[in-house]
mmCIF file of C-alpha atoms in Angstrom:
data_model
loop_
_atom_site.group_PDB
_atom_site.id
_atom_site.type_symbol
_atom_site.label_atom_id
_atom_site.label_comp_id
_atom_site.label_asym_id
_atom_site.label_seq_id
_atom_site.Cartn_x
_atom_site.Cartn_y
_atom_site.Cartn_z
ATOM 1 C CA MET A 4 18.122 -16.349 0.629
ATOM 2 C CA SER A 5 21.572 -18.056 1.233
ATOM 3 C CA ALA A 6 24.843 -17.080 -0.796
ATOM 4 C CA TRP A 7 24.515 -20.696 -2.476
ATOM 5 C CA THR A 8 20.661 -19.851 -3.941
ATOM 6 C CA TRP A 9 21.642 -16.003 -4.916
ATOM 7 C CA THR A 10 24.704 -17.139 -6.933
ATOM 8 C CA ILE A 11 22.784 -19.792 -8.729
ATOM 9 C CA ASN A 12 19.916 -16.974 -9.639
ATOM 10 C CA VAL A 13 22.758 -14.970 -10.727
ATOM 11 C CA ILE A 14 24.164 -17.709 -12.845
ATOM 12 C CA SER A 15 20.688 -18.393 -14.453
ATOM 13 C CA GLN A 16 19.881 -14.798 -15.408
ATOM 14 C CA LEU A 17 23.789 -14.614 -17.407
ATOM 15 C CA ALA A 18 23.606 -14.299 -21.154
ATOM 16 C CA LYS A 19 23.582 -17.343 -23.093
ATOM 17 C CA PRO A 20 25.952 -18.721 -24.783
ATOM 18 C CA GLY A 21 25.651 -17.915 -28.589
ATOM 19 C CA ARG A 22 22.707 -15.103 -27.493
ATOM 20 C CA ALA A 23 23.333 -11.569 -29.094
ATOM 21 C CA LEU A 24 23.219 -8.983 -26.076
ATOM 22 C CA ALA A 25 20.818 -6.202 -26.812
ATOM 23 C CA SER A 26 21.072 -2.764 -25.337
ATOM 24 C CA PRO A 27 17.688 -1.469 -24.209
ATOM 25 C CA VAL A 28 15.526 1.021 -26.017
ATOM 26 C CA VAL A 29 14.077 3.631 -23.330
ATOM 27 C CA SER A 30 10.928 5.927 -23.231
ATOM 28 C CA LEU A 31 9.836 8.389 -20.580
ATOM 29 C CA LEU A 32 6.106 9.121 -20.230
ATOM 30 C CA PRO A 33 4.928 12.186 -18.422
ATOM 31 C CA PRO A 34 1.850 12.469 -16.382
ATOM 32 C CA SER A 35 -1.316 12.933 -18.154
ATOM 33 C CA ALA A 36 -3.811 16.138 -17.926
ATOM 34 C CA GLU A 37 -6.273 14.130 -16.040
ATOM 35 C CA GLU A 38 -4.464 12.284 -13.614
ATOM 36 C CA LEU A 39 -3.348 16.122 -12.224
ATOM 37 C CA SER A 40 -6.824 17.294 -11.918
ATOM 38 C CA LYS A 41 -6.797 14.367 -9.211
ATOM 39 C CA ASN A 42 -3.792 16.123 -7.525
ATOM 40 C CA TRP A 43 -1.239 12.963 -9.023
ATOM 41 C CA ALA A 44 1.773 12.377 -11.183
ATOM 42 C CA THR A 45 3.038 9.398 -12.426
ATOM 43 C CA LEU A 46 5.650 9.240 -14.550
ATOM 44 C CA VAL A 47 6.696 5.977 -16.358
ATOM 45 C CA CYS A 48 9.553 4.719 -17.786
ATOM 46 C CA LEU A 49 9.491 1.625 -20.600
ATOM 47 C CA VAL A 50 12.034 -0.462 -21.317
ATOM 48 C CA ASP A 51 12.094 -2.471 -24.060
ATOM 49 C CA LYS A 52 14.173 -5.035 -26.332
ATOM 50 C CA PHE A 53 17.056 -5.553 -23.806
ATOM 51 C CA TYR A 54 19.205 -9.144 -23.465
ATOM 52 C CA PRO A 55 20.019 -10.443 -20.765
ATOM 53 C CA ASP A 56 17.404 -10.139 -18.700
ATOM 54 C CA ILE A 57 19.454 -7.552 -16.064
ATOM 55 C CA VAL A 58 18.790 -3.714 -15.765
ATOM 56 C CA GLU A 59 18.989 -1.348 -13.203
ATOM 57 C CA VAL A 60 16.851 1.649 -12.794
ATOM 58 C CA VAL A 61 17.781 4.766 -11.000
ATOM 59 C CA TRP A 62 14.934 8.048 -11.049
ATOM 60 C CA GLU A 63 16.627 11.441 -10.269
ATOM 61 C CA ILE A 64 14.329 14.406 -9.781
ATOM 62 C CA ASP A 65 16.765 17.774 -10.864
ATOM 63 C CA ASP A 66 19.707 15.754 -11.004
ATOM 64 C CA LYS A 67 19.138 14.620 -7.297
ATOM 65 C CA SER A 68 18.989 10.550 -6.599
ATOM 66 C CA GLN A 69 15.087 9.618 -6.090
ATOM 67 C CA THR A 70 14.139 6.752 -3.755
ATOM 68 C CA ASP A 71 10.409 6.789 -2.795
ATOM 69 C CA GLY A 72 7.208 6.239 -4.869
ATOM 70 C CA ILE A 73 9.010 4.163 -7.430
ATOM 71 C CA LEU A 74 7.623 0.504 -8.685
ATOM 72 C CA ASN A 75 9.376 -1.651 -10.761
ATOM 73 C CA SER A 76 7.748 -4.578 -12.405
ATOM 74 C CA LYS A 77 9.619 -7.628 -13.167
ATOM 75 C CA SER A 78 10.920 -8.157 -16.767
ATOM 76 C CA LEU A 79 8.584 -9.812 -19.597
ATOM 77 C CA LYS A 80 9.917 -12.162 -22.029
ATOM 78 C CA ALA A 81 9.079 -11.077 -25.947
ATOM 79 C CA SER A 82 8.657 -13.729 -28.648
ATOM 80 C CA ASP A 83 11.902 -12.385 -30.082
ATOM 81 C CA ASN A 84 13.885 -13.234 -26.968
ATOM 82 C CA THR A 85 14.748 -9.876 -25.390
ATOM 83 C CA TYR A 86 13.182 -8.635 -22.338
ATOM 84 C CA SER A 87 10.835 -5.282 -21.513
ATOM 85 C CA MET A 88 10.066 -4.027 -18.421
ATOM 86 C CA SER A 89 8.868 -0.891 -16.962
ATOM 87 C CA SER A 90 9.617 1.614 -13.973
ATOM 88 C CA ILE A 91 6.733 4.257 -12.299
ATOM 89 C CA LEU A 92 7.524 7.070 -10.546
ATOM 90 C CA THR A 93 4.638 8.528 -8.300
ATOM 91 C CA LEU A 94 4.472 11.850 -7.159
ATOM 92 C CA THR A 95 2.048 14.577 -5.807
ATOM 93 C CA ARG A 96 1.001 17.206 -7.727
ATOM 94 C CA ALA A 97 2.704 19.454 -5.871
ATOM 95 C CA LYS A 98 6.055 17.940 -6.096
ATOM 96 C CA TRP A 99 5.661 17.279 -9.798
ATOM 97 C CA GLU A 100 4.880 21.151 -10.190
ATOM 98 C CA SER A 101 8.175 22.297 -7.555
ATOM 99 C CA SER A 102 10.438 20.148 -9.776
ATOM 100 C CA GLU A 103 11.748 20.553 -13.500
ATOM 101 C CA LYS A 104 13.991 18.078 -14.607
ATOM 102 C CA TYR A 105 13.082 14.165 -14.547
ATOM 103 C CA SER A 106 15.447 11.170 -15.301
ATOM 104 C CA CYS A 107 14.787 8.088 -15.922
ATOM 105 C CA ILE A 108 18.721 6.067 -15.785
ATOM 106 C CA ILE A 109 19.222 2.554 -17.235
ATOM 107 C CA LYS A 110 22.312 0.323 -16.575
ATOM 108 C CA HIS A 111 22.549 -2.673 -18.469
ATOM 109 C CA GLU A 112 25.438 -4.612 -19.538
ATOM 110 C CA ASN A 113 25.667 -4.056 -22.783
ATOM 111 C CA SER A 114 25.653 -0.208 -22.560
ATOM 112 C CA ALA A 115 29.095 1.435 -21.890
ATOM 113 C CA ALA A 116 27.472 4.597 -20.507
ATOM 114 C CA PRO A 117 23.874 4.522 -18.274
ATOM 115 C CA ILE A 118 21.066 5.326 -20.959
ATOM 116 C CA VAL A 119 19.322 8.782 -19.951
ATOM 117 C CA SER A 120 15.459 9.590 -20.735
ATOM 118 C CA THR A 121 14.678 12.860 -18.924
ATOM 119 C CA ILE A 122 11.362 14.627 -19.456
ATOM 120 C CA ASN A 123 11.391 18.670 -18.401
ATOM 121 C CA ARG A 124 7.869 19.563 -16.948
ATOM 122 C CA SER A 125 8.118 22.838 -18.342
ATOM 123 C CA GLN A 126 8.158 21.494 -21.966
ATOM 124 C CA CYS A 127 5.635 19.243 -21.605
ATOM 125 C CA THR A 128 1.954 19.919 -22.692
ATOM 126 C CA THR A 129 0.550 18.878 -19.165
ATOM 127 C CA ALA A 130 2.585 20.840 -17.194
#
């Protein structure tokens, strides 16, 4: 992608004049018991009601950055002109059971600080 194309893409994503910024609402869902019985663990981070359509998602396991096993969806525009997206972290059951703290961290221009949603494995009913 050329620098020109990149610049146009970024400009097209910026907030439109007169449109209020909206901070994301974040929910983190633990793996299901059924999935764990198949030796997998998928955590789903739902990011909802944000504007403009630019967010950064970071995953941490026990306060260490996680880069493997992540799949981010494209943002979808809702009828209220805000956006939603999801980020999925897939782990083996062994990895899930060997760690305690799982965090989905969202960075958005309307949030002064990152929005952090955390699950502690020992507090999950599927643990």
